[in-house]
Amino acid sequence: MTPTPAPTLTWAELRDLKCAELEGAADGWGRSSNRADAARDRIEQQLLTGLRDTQEGEAAQAAVARLRQLGRNFQYVYTECGLLRTTLNSLAHEMRTQQRALKEALDDAAALKFTVGADGSVTYPTAGEALVDGAPLRGGTATSNGLPGLVPPSGLVAPNPNAAKARDIADRVAGAVRAAAEIDWRYAGILRRLKAEEGLKVPDATWRDAAGDAAAVRDAAGAYLKDAIPHDASPAERRDWWAGLTQEQREEYLAVYPDQIGNLDGIPALIRDAANRDNLRLLIGELEGRDDERSATRLAGLREIDRQLGAETAPGMPPMLLLGVSDEGNGRAIVSYGNPDTARNVAAYVPGLNTSLDEDFATNDLKRARDTAIGARYHDPSSAAIAWLGYDAPQAIDGLGSAAVALDWRATEGGKSLNEFTSGLSATNENGDPHLTAIGHSYGSRTVGAATQQGDGIPGVDDIVLVGSPGVGVDRAEDLGVGSDHVFVGSAENDVVTTVPSKREVVVGAALRPLAPFGVDAGDIADPGNDDLWFGKDPASQAFGAKRFRVDDGPGLVGPVGPSIAAHSQYFDPKRDAASASNIGLIVAGRSSKISSQEYR
């Protein structure tokens, strides 16, 4: 590590430093950042839309590509200028702290009639009495030895009482100057980094540099910005915190901490979307160039999300908002179709086994949320649906379920995060009491079930939809906290996940297998009603007590190329299972009285 150089700053220079000029420069960079952001918005919201609507052909396609690149360039300018603004503001903030410490020391010296020399030494007058003759003790000059509070022993001579006071003031002056010099040196290094390459194009390599720039500024601006982010507050308190910030403060948080603001439940959806679009570019920059499989998989998922965000939205289709994205665990991504802050009906879809931030999630799971939003908006245009990958779903190993899928702990942890998220949806929605639906698919239904058993249940949720469920952790729909009439189940006959044996069946079946030749049916003994699954009572059974809606049986368990679990994946698809998709859309839109029913198992 490069050592901090010796201070070259004097206390007079620190005293006379005009922090307001640093803040003025920061304001200038802030205005540049805002202009770049406005230019990017104009390109994306006006120019690209107008070009697509009015022009066709190769020339138009080339123009669209160039405009997209220009928009990315403005995004980079927005990010870097925002980092410059925060760096200068943070520098001024830290320097003011040292100026205050210096001023207090100088004021104390003046009150005692001490003189502070240009080199930081402190001259003090006579005071006290000698032990032998009682004569006043001579004054002198104290200098800091770099060890505040350490006063040399006096021996048999009574010390001048001013000596210790002068030494303390000298130490405080030296400490303020030394800290200010370290701050100056540290920020000079950061500012040297914030320099763009020449040229009209911002390649991925430049975004890698931008990710490093952001990390450096975050480290430096911790006390100035990060420490004030209310991570431990409730979503409602976070909403109020954001509302109480000045516009300049908001802009700084978005520039320096897009990852934190974008993933903070309780922040308005449009703000989260803006923050996460910038954070997405930084994440892509961080992963670029890495050659490990995990990074390549994650990068493919992020790139597909980025592609969809930049794609044209067809007329009448719900807008796509990025409410969360991070590299944590198996990856996090929260994507909404429709604005959940303005929609009267909002659904959160929780995926299950094998889901991670990869291209499959970005393609198939996002499509499920989009299909759900489109289906709900057919009945009520004020509807939105969200793909919520806010937890680590169990992953398969070599085609076999990992131990995690057989256990509850990931569902329990995911349930906590889901509750925090829906609490945020309730806090920021403008309709007072929106209609919220939690949708759990596969192991995601177990996560939804776990969320209902924590605290007072899932905040704000009115209806629960369970599809392809291996059980939810409770044996009765009424135990999910929304009333059995508000729990809906879709279970395809050919979906093998909805027919997994219960834990008791596995254990008892193994124990009684030797008695099978004698007519002993282990299944009847372990599960007399044949309505238990791995995580509890079959949600599609009469004993569970939910409303079962009609779904297609799905493809058989044996397909053209061998075993198939296709029936487990088509509940949301209006082409492959029109009945199921339609029923889910009705429930999300608050029209559950119109769903088509199916007999219990």
Coordinates of N, CA and C in Angstrom, one line a residue, residues 378-561:
Y378 N -56.3 -6.9 -19.0 CA -57.4 -7.1 -19.9 C -58.7 -6.8 -19.1
H379 N -58.7 -7.1 -17.8 CA -59.9 -6.9 -17.0 C -59.9 -5.6 -16.3
D380 N -58.7 -5.1 -15.9 CA -58.5 -3.8 -15.3 C -57.2 -3.2 -15.7
P381 N -57.2 -2.2 -16.5 CA -55.9 -1.6 -17.0 C -55.0 -1.1 -15.9
S382 N -55.6 -0.9 -14.7 CA -54.7 -0.5 -13.6 C -54.2 -1.7 -12.8
S383 N -53.4 -2.4 -13.5 CA -52.8 -3.7 -12.9 C -51.3 -3.8 -13.3
A384 N -50.6 -4.4 -12.4 CA -49.1 -4.6 -12.6 C -48.8 -5.9 -12.0
A385 N -47.8 -6.6 -12.6 CA -47.3 -7.9 -12.1 C -45.8 -7.8 -12.0
I386 N -45.2 -8.5 -11.0 CA -43.8 -8.4 -10.7 C -43.2 -9.8 -10.6
A387 N -42.1 -10.0 -11.3 CA -41.3 -11.2 -11.1 C -40.3 -10.8 -10.0
W388 N -40.4 -11.5 -8.8 CA -39.7 -11.2 -7.6 C -38.6 -12.3 -7.3
L389 N -37.4 -12.1 -7.8 CA -36.3 -13.0 -7.4 C -35.5 -12.3 -6.3
G390 N -36.1 -12.3 -5.1 CA -35.5 -11.6 -4.0 C -34.9 -12.5 -2.9
Y391 N -34.7 -13.7 -3.3 CA -34.2 -14.7 -2.4 C -33.4 -15.8 -3.1
D392 N -32.7 -16.6 -2.4 CA -31.9 -17.7 -3.0 C -32.8 -19.0 -3.1
A393 N -33.4 -19.2 -4.2 CA -34.2 -20.4 -4.4 C -33.2 -21.6 -4.5
P394 N -33.7 -22.8 -4.1 CA -32.8 -24.0 -4.1 C -32.4 -24.3 -5.6
Q395 N -31.2 -24.8 -5.7 CA -30.7 -25.1 -7.1 C -30.5 -26.6 -7.2
A396 N -30.7 -27.1 -8.4 CA -30.5 -28.6 -8.7 C -29.1 -28.9 -8.9
I397 N -28.7 -30.1 -8.6 CA -27.3 -30.6 -8.9 C -27.4 -31.8 -9.8
D398 N -26.9 -31.6 -11.0 CA -26.8 -32.7 -12.0 C -28.2 -33.3 -12.2
G399 N -29.2 -32.4 -12.2 CA -30.6 -32.8 -12.5 C -31.3 -33.3 -11.3
L400 N -30.7 -33.5 -10.2 CA -31.4 -33.9 -9.0 C -31.6 -32.8 -8.0
G401 N -32.6 -32.8 -7.3 CA -32.9 -31.7 -6.3 C -31.8 -31.7 -5.3
S402 N -31.3 -30.5 -4.9 CA -30.3 -30.4 -3.9 C -31.0 -30.6 -2.5
A403 N -30.3 -30.7 -1.5 CA -30.8 -30.9 -0.2 C -31.7 -29.7 0.2
A404 N -31.3 -28.5 -0.3 CA -32.1 -27.3 0.1 C -33.5 -27.3 -0.3
V405 N -33.8 -28.0 -1.5 CA -35.2 -28.0 -1.9 C -36.1 -28.9 -1.0
A406 N -35.5 -29.8 -0.3 CA -36.2 -30.6 0.6 C -36.4 -30.0 2.0
L407 N -35.8 -28.9 2.2 CA -35.8 -28.2 3.5 C -36.6 -26.9 3.4
D408 N -36.7 -26.3 4.6 CA -37.6 -25.1 4.7 C -36.8 -23.8 4.8
W409 N -35.5 -23.9 5.2 CA -34.8 -22.7 5.6 C -34.7 -21.6 4.5
R410 N -34.6 -22.0 3.3 CA -34.5 -21.0 2.2 C -35.9 -20.3 2.0
A411 N -36.9 -21.1 2.2 CA -38.3 -20.5 2.2 C -38.5 -19.5 3.3
T412 N -38.0 -19.9 4.5 CA -38.1 -19.0 5.7 C -37.4 -17.7 5.4
E413 N -36.2 -17.8 5.0 CA -35.4 -16.5 4.7 C -36.0 -15.7 3.6
G414 N -36.5 -16.4 2.6 CA -37.1 -15.7 1.4 C -38.4 -15.1 1.9
G415 N -39.1 -15.7 2.8 CA -40.4 -15.2 3.3 C -40.2 -13.8 4.0
K416 N -39.1 -13.7 4.7 CA -38.8 -12.4 5.4 C -38.6 -11.3 4.4
S417 N -37.8 -11.7 3.3 CA -37.6 -10.7 2.3 C -38.8 -10.3 1.5
L418 N -39.7 -11.3 1.3 CA -40.9 -11.1 0.6 C -41.8 -10.1 1.4
N419 N -41.9 -10.3 2.7 CA -42.7 -9.5 3.5 C -42.2 -8.0 3.5
E420 N -40.9 -7.9 3.5 CA -40.3 -6.5 3.4 C -40.7 -5.9 2.1
F421 N -40.6 -6.7 1.0 CA -41.0 -6.1 -0.3 C -42.4 -5.7 -0.4
T422 N -43.3 -6.5 0.0 CA -44.8 -6.2 -0.1 C -45.1 -5.0 0.9
S423 N -44.4 -5.0 2.0 CA -44.6 -3.8 2.9 C -44.2 -2.5 2.1
G424 N -43.1 -2.6 1.3 CA -42.7 -1.5 0.5 C -43.8 -1.1 -0.5
L425 N -44.4 -2.1 -1.2 CA -45.4 -1.9 -2.2 C -46.6 -1.2 -1.5
S426 N -47.0 -1.6 -0.3 CA -48.1 -0.9 0.3 C -47.7 0.6 0.7
A427 N -46.5 0.8 1.1 CA -46.0 2.1 1.5 C -46.0 3.1 0.4
T428 N -45.6 2.7 -0.8 CA -45.5 3.6 -1.9 C -46.7 3.7 -2.9
N429 N -47.6 2.8 -2.7 CA -48.8 2.8 -3.7 C -49.6 4.0 -3.4
E430 N -50.1 4.6 -4.4 CA -50.8 5.9 -4.3 C -52.3 5.7 -4.1
N431 N -52.8 4.4 -4.1 CA -54.2 4.2 -4.0 C -54.7 3.9 -2.6
G432 N -53.9 4.0 -1.6 CA -54.3 3.9 -0.2 C -54.4 2.4 0.2
D433 N -55.3 1.7 -0.4 CA -55.4 0.3 -0.1 C -55.5 -0.6 -1.4
P434 N -54.3 -0.8 -2.0 CA -54.3 -1.5 -3.3 C -54.7 -3.0 -3.1
H435 N -55.1 -3.6 -4.2 CA -55.3 -5.1 -4.1 C -54.0 -5.8 -4.5
L436 N -53.4 -6.5 -3.5 CA -52.2 -7.2 -3.7 C -52.4 -8.7 -3.7
T437 N -51.7 -9.3 -4.7 CA -51.7 -10.8 -4.8 C -50.3 -11.3 -4.7
A438 N -50.1 -12.4 -3.9 CA -48.8 -13.1 -3.9 C -49.0 -14.4 -4.6
I439 N -48.1 -14.6 -5.6 CA -48.2 -15.8 -6.4 C -47.0 -16.7 -6.2
G440 N -47.1 -17.9 -5.7 CA -46.0 -18.8 -5.5 C -46.0 -19.9 -6.5
H441 N -44.9 -20.1 -7.2 CA -44.8 -21.2 -8.2 C -43.8 -22.2 -7.7
S442 N -44.1 -23.5 -7.7 CA -43.2 -24.5 -7.3 C -42.7 -24.3 -5.8
Y443 N -41.4 -24.3 -5.6 CA -40.8 -24.0 -4.3 C -41.2 -22.6 -3.8
G444 N -41.5 -21.7 -4.8 CA -41.9 -20.4 -4.5 C -43.2 -20.3 -3.7
S445 N -44.1 -21.4 -3.9 CA -45.3 -21.4 -3.1 C -44.9 -21.8 -1.6
R446 N -43.9 -22.5 -1.4 CA -43.4 -22.8 0.0 C -42.9 -21.5 0.6
T447 N -42.2 -20.7 -0.2 CA -41.7 -19.4 0.3 C -42.9 -18.5 0.6
V448 N -43.9 -18.4 -0.2 CA -45.1 -17.6 0.1 C -45.7 -18.2 1.4
G449 N -45.8 -19.5 1.6 CA -46.4 -20.1 2.8 C -45.6 -19.7 4.0
A450 N -44.2 -19.7 3.9 CA -43.4 -19.3 5.0 C -43.6 -17.8 5.4
A451 N -43.8 -17.0 4.4 CA -44.0 -15.5 4.6 C -45.3 -15.3 5.4
T452 N -46.3 -16.1 5.2 CA -47.6 -15.9 5.9 C -47.5 -16.3 7.4
Q453 N -46.5 -17.0 7.7 CA -46.3 -17.5 9.1 C -45.4 -16.6 10.0
Q454 N -45.0 -15.5 9.4 CA -44.1 -14.6 10.1 C -44.8 -13.3 10.4
G455 N -44.7 -12.8 11.7 CA -45.4 -11.6 12.1 C -46.9 -11.7 11.9
D456 N -47.5 -10.7 11.2 CA -48.9 -10.7 11.0 C -49.2 -11.2 9.6
G457 N -48.3 -11.9 8.9 CA -48.6 -12.4 7.6 C -47.9 -11.5 6.6
I458 N -48.3 -11.7 5.3 CA -47.7 -10.9 4.2 C -48.3 -9.6 4.2
P459 N -47.6 -8.5 4.4 CA -48.2 -7.2 4.5 C -48.9 -6.8 3.3
G460 N -50.2 -6.4 3.5 CA -51.0 -5.8 2.4 C -51.6 -6.8 1.4
V461 N -51.2 -8.1 1.5 CA -51.7 -9.1 0.5 C -53.1 -9.5 0.8
D462 N -53.9 -9.5 -0.2 CA -55.3 -9.8 -0.1 C -55.6 -11.2 -0.6
D463 N -54.9 -11.6 -1.7 CA -55.1 -13.0 -2.3 C -53.8 -13.7 -2.5
I464 N -53.9 -15.0 -2.4 CA -52.7 -15.8 -2.6 C -53.0 -16.9 -3.7
V465 N -52.1 -17.0 -4.6 CA -52.2 -18.0 -5.7 C -51.1 -19.0 -5.6
L466 N -51.4 -20.2 -5.6 CA -50.4 -21.3 -5.6 C -50.5 -22.2 -6.8
V467 N -49.4 -22.3 -7.5 CA -49.4 -23.1 -8.7 C -48.2 -24.0 -8.7
G468 N -48.4 -25.3 -9.2 CA -47.3 -26.3 -9.2 C -46.7 -26.5 -7.8
S469 N -47.5 -26.5 -6.8 CA -47.0 -26.5 -5.4 C -46.7 -27.9 -4.8
P470 N -45.6 -28.0 -4.2 CA -45.3 -29.3 -3.4 C -45.8 -29.2 -2.0
G471 N -46.6 -28.2 -1.7 CA -47.1 -27.9 -0.3 C -46.5 -26.6 0.1
V472 N -47.2 -26.0 1.1 CA -46.8 -24.6 1.6 C -46.4 -24.5 3.0
G473 N -46.3 -25.6 3.7 CA -45.9 -25.6 5.1 C -47.0 -25.6 6.1
V474 N -48.3 -25.4 5.6 CA -49.4 -25.5 6.5 C -50.4 -26.4 5.9
D475 N -51.4 -26.9 6.7 CA -52.3 -28.0 6.2 C -53.7 -27.4 5.8
R476 N -53.9 -26.1 6.1 CA -55.2 -25.6 5.8 C -55.1 -24.2 5.2
A477 N -55.9 -23.9 4.2 CA -55.8 -22.6 3.5 C -56.1 -21.5 4.5
E478 N -56.9 -21.7 5.5 CA -57.3 -20.7 6.4 C -56.1 -20.2 7.3
D479 N -55.0 -21.1 7.3 CA -53.9 -20.8 8.1 C -52.9 -19.8 7.4
L480 N -53.2 -19.4 6.1 CA -52.4 -18.5 5.4 C -52.7 -17.1 5.6
G481 N -53.7 -16.8 6.4 CA -53.9 -15.4 6.9 C -54.8 -14.5 6.1
V482 N -55.3 -15.0 4.9 CA -56.1 -14.1 4.1 C -57.5 -14.6 4.0
G483 N -57.8 -15.8 4.7 CA -59.1 -16.4 4.5 C -59.1 -17.4 3.4
S484 N -59.7 -18.6 3.7 CA -59.7 -19.7 2.7 C -60.3 -19.3 1.3
D485 N -61.2 -18.3 1.3 CA -61.9 -17.9 0.1 C -60.9 -17.0 -0.8
H486 N -59.8 -16.7 -0.2 CA -58.8 -15.9 -0.9 C -57.5 -16.6 -1.2
V487 N -57.6 -17.9 -1.1 CA -56.4 -18.8 -1.5 C -56.9 -19.6 -2.7
F488 N -56.1 -19.5 -3.8 CA -56.4 -20.1 -5.1 C -55.3 -21.0 -5.5
V489 N -55.7 -22.2 -6.0 CA -54.7 -23.2 -6.4 C -54.9 -23.7 -7.8
G490 N -53.8 -23.8 -8.5 CA -53.7 -24.4 -9.8 C -52.8 -25.6 -9.8
S491 N -53.3 -26.7 -10.2 CA -52.4 -27.9 -10.1 C -52.7 -28.9 -11.2
A492 N -51.8 -28.9 -12.2 CA -52.0 -29.7 -13.4 C -51.8 -31.2 -13.0
E493 N -52.6 -32.0 -13.6 CA -52.6 -33.5 -13.3 C -51.3 -34.1 -13.7
N494 N -50.6 -33.6 -14.7 CA -49.4 -34.2 -15.2 C -48.1 -33.5 -14.6
D495 N -48.4 -32.6 -13.6 CA -47.3 -31.9 -13.0 C -46.7 -32.8 -11.8
V496 N -45.6 -33.3 -12.1 CA -45.0 -34.3 -11.1 C -44.7 -33.6 -9.8
V497 N -44.4 -32.3 -9.8 CA -44.1 -31.6 -8.5 C -45.3 -31.6 -7.6
T498 N -46.5 -31.6 -8.1 CA -47.7 -31.6 -7.3 C -48.1 -33.0 -6.8
T499 N -47.3 -34.0 -7.1 CA -47.6 -35.3 -6.6 C -46.4 -36.0 -5.8
V500 N -45.5 -35.1 -5.4 CA -44.4 -35.7 -4.6 C -44.9 -36.3 -3.3
P501 N -44.3 -37.4 -2.9 CA -44.8 -38.0 -1.7 C -44.5 -37.2 -0.4
S502 N -45.2 -37.4 0.6 CA -44.9 -36.7 1.9 C -43.7 -37.3 2.5
K503 N -43.1 -36.5 3.5 CA -41.9 -37.0 4.2 C -42.3 -38.3 5.0
R504 N -43.5 -38.4 5.5 CA -43.9 -39.6 6.2 C -44.0 -40.8 5.3
E505 N -44.6 -40.5 4.1 CA -44.7 -41.6 3.1 C -43.3 -42.2 2.8
V506 N -42.3 -41.3 2.6 CA -41.0 -41.8 2.3 C -40.4 -42.7 3.4
V507 N -40.6 -42.2 4.6 CA -40.0 -42.9 5.8 C -40.8 -44.2 6.0
V508 N -42.1 -44.1 6.1 CA -42.9 -45.3 6.4 C -42.9 -46.3 5.2
G509 N -42.9 -45.8 4.0 CA -42.9 -46.6 2.8 C -41.6 -47.5 2.8
A510 N -40.5 -46.9 3.2 CA -39.2 -47.6 3.2 C -39.3 -48.7 4.3
A511 N -39.9 -48.4 5.4 CA -39.9 -49.3 6.5 C -40.8 -50.5 6.2
L512 N -41.9 -50.2 5.5 CA -42.9 -51.3 5.3 C -42.8 -52.0 4.0
R513 N -41.8 -51.6 3.2 CA -41.7 -52.2 1.8 C -41.6 -53.7 1.9
P514 N -40.9 -54.3 2.9 CA -40.8 -55.8 2.9 C -42.1 -56.5 3.1
L515 N -43.2 -55.7 3.6 CA -44.5 -56.3 3.8 C -45.4 -56.2 2.6
A516 N -45.0 -55.6 1.6 CA -45.8 -55.5 0.4 C -46.3 -56.8 -0.1
P517 N -45.5 -57.9 -0.2 CA -46.0 -59.1 -0.7 C -47.2 -59.7 0.1
F518 N -47.4 -59.2 1.3 CA -48.4 -59.7 2.2 C -49.7 -58.8 2.2
G519 N -49.7 -57.9 1.2 CA -50.9 -57.1 1.0 C -50.9 -55.8 1.8
V520 N -49.8 -55.5 2.4 CA -49.7 -54.2 3.3 C -49.4 -53.1 2.3
D521 N -50.3 -52.1 2.3 CA -50.1 -50.9 1.5 C -49.5 -49.8 2.3
A522 N -48.2 -49.6 2.1 CA -47.5 -48.6 2.9 C -48.1 -47.2 2.7
G523 N -48.6 -46.9 1.5 CA -49.1 -45.6 1.2 C -50.4 -45.3 1.9
D524 N -51.3 -46.3 2.1 CA -52.5 -46.1 2.8 C -52.2 -45.9 4.3
I525 N -51.2 -46.5 4.8 CA -50.8 -46.3 6.2 C -50.2 -45.0 6.5
A526 N -49.3 -44.6 5.6 CA -48.6 -43.3 5.8 C -49.4 -42.1 5.4
D527 N -50.3 -42.2 4.4 CA -51.1 -41.1 4.0 C -52.5 -41.6 3.6
P528 N -53.3 -41.8 4.6 CA -54.6 -42.5 4.4 C -55.5 -41.8 3.4
G529 N -55.5 -40.5 3.3 CA -56.3 -39.7 2.4 C -55.7 -39.5 1.1
N530 N -54.4 -39.9 0.9 CA -53.6 -39.7 -0.3 C -53.6 -38.2 -0.7
D531 N -53.5 -37.3 0.4 CA -53.6 -35.9 0.1 C -52.4 -35.1 0.8
D532 N -51.4 -35.8 1.1 CA -50.2 -35.1 1.7 C -49.1 -35.0 0.7
L533 N -48.4 -33.9 0.7 CA -47.2 -33.7 -0.1 C -46.0 -33.5 0.8
W534 N -44.9 -33.2 0.2 CA -43.6 -33.1 0.9 C -43.7 -31.9 2.0
F535 N -44.3 -30.8 1.6 CA -44.4 -29.7 2.6 C -45.8 -29.5 3.2
G536 N -46.5 -30.6 3.3 CA -47.8 -30.5 4.0 C -48.9 -31.0 3.1
K537 N -50.1 -30.6 3.5 CA -51.3 -31.1 2.8 C -51.3 -30.5 1.3
D538 N -51.8 -31.4 0.4 CA -51.8 -31.0 -1.0 C -52.8 -29.8 -1.1
P539 N -52.3 -28.7 -1.6 CA -53.1 -27.5 -1.8 C -54.3 -27.7 -2.7
A540 N -54.2 -28.7 -3.6 CA -55.4 -29.0 -4.5 C -56.4 -30.0 -3.9
S541 N -56.2 -30.4 -2.6 CA -57.1 -31.3 -2.0 C -58.2 -30.6 -1.3
Q542 N -59.3 -31.3 -1.1 CA -60.4 -30.7 -0.4 C -60.1 -30.5 1.1
A543 N -59.2 -31.3 1.6 CA -58.9 -31.1 3.0 C -58.1 -29.8 3.3
F544 N -57.4 -29.3 2.3 CA -56.7 -28.1 2.4 C -57.7 -26.9 2.4
G545 N -58.7 -26.9 1.6 CA -59.7 -26.0 1.7 C -59.6 -24.7 0.8
A546 N -58.7 -24.7 -0.1 CA -58.5 -23.5 -1.0 C -59.5 -23.6 -2.2
K547 N -59.5 -22.6 -3.0 CA -60.3 -22.7 -4.3 C -59.4 -23.2 -5.4
R548 N -59.8 -24.3 -5.9 CA -59.0 -24.9 -7.0 C -59.5 -24.4 -8.4
F549 N -58.7 -23.7 -9.2 CA -59.2 -23.2 -10.4 C -58.7 -24.1 -11.6
R550 N -59.4 -24.1 -12.7 CA -59.1 -25.0 -13.8 C -57.8 -24.7 -14.5
V551 N -57.1 -25.7 -14.7 CA -55.8 -25.6 -15.5 C -55.8 -26.8 -16.5
D552 N -55.0 -26.7 -17.5 CA -54.8 -27.8 -18.4 C -54.0 -29.0 -17.7
D553 N -54.3 -30.2 -18.1 CA -53.6 -31.3 -17.6 C -52.1 -31.2 -17.8
G554 N -51.7 -30.6 -19.0 CA -50.3 -30.5 -19.3 C -49.8 -31.7 -20.1
P555 N -48.6 -31.6 -20.7 CA -48.1 -32.7 -21.4 C -47.8 -33.9 -20.5
G556 N -47.8 -35.1 -21.1 CA -47.6 -36.3 -20.3 C -46.1 -36.3 -19.7
L557 N -46.0 -37.2 -18.7 CA -44.7 -37.3 -18.1 C -43.6 -37.9 -19.0
V558 N -44.0 -38.5 -20.1 CA -43.0 -39.0 -21.0 C -43.2 -38.3 -22.3
G559 N -42.2 -37.5 -22.8 CA -42.3 -36.8 -24.0 C -41.6 -37.5 -25.1
P560 N -41.5 -36.8 -26.3 CA -40.8 -37.4 -27.4 C -39.4 -37.8 -27.2
V561 N -38.7 -37.1 -26.3 CA -37.3 -37.4 -26.1 C -37.0 -37.9 -24.7

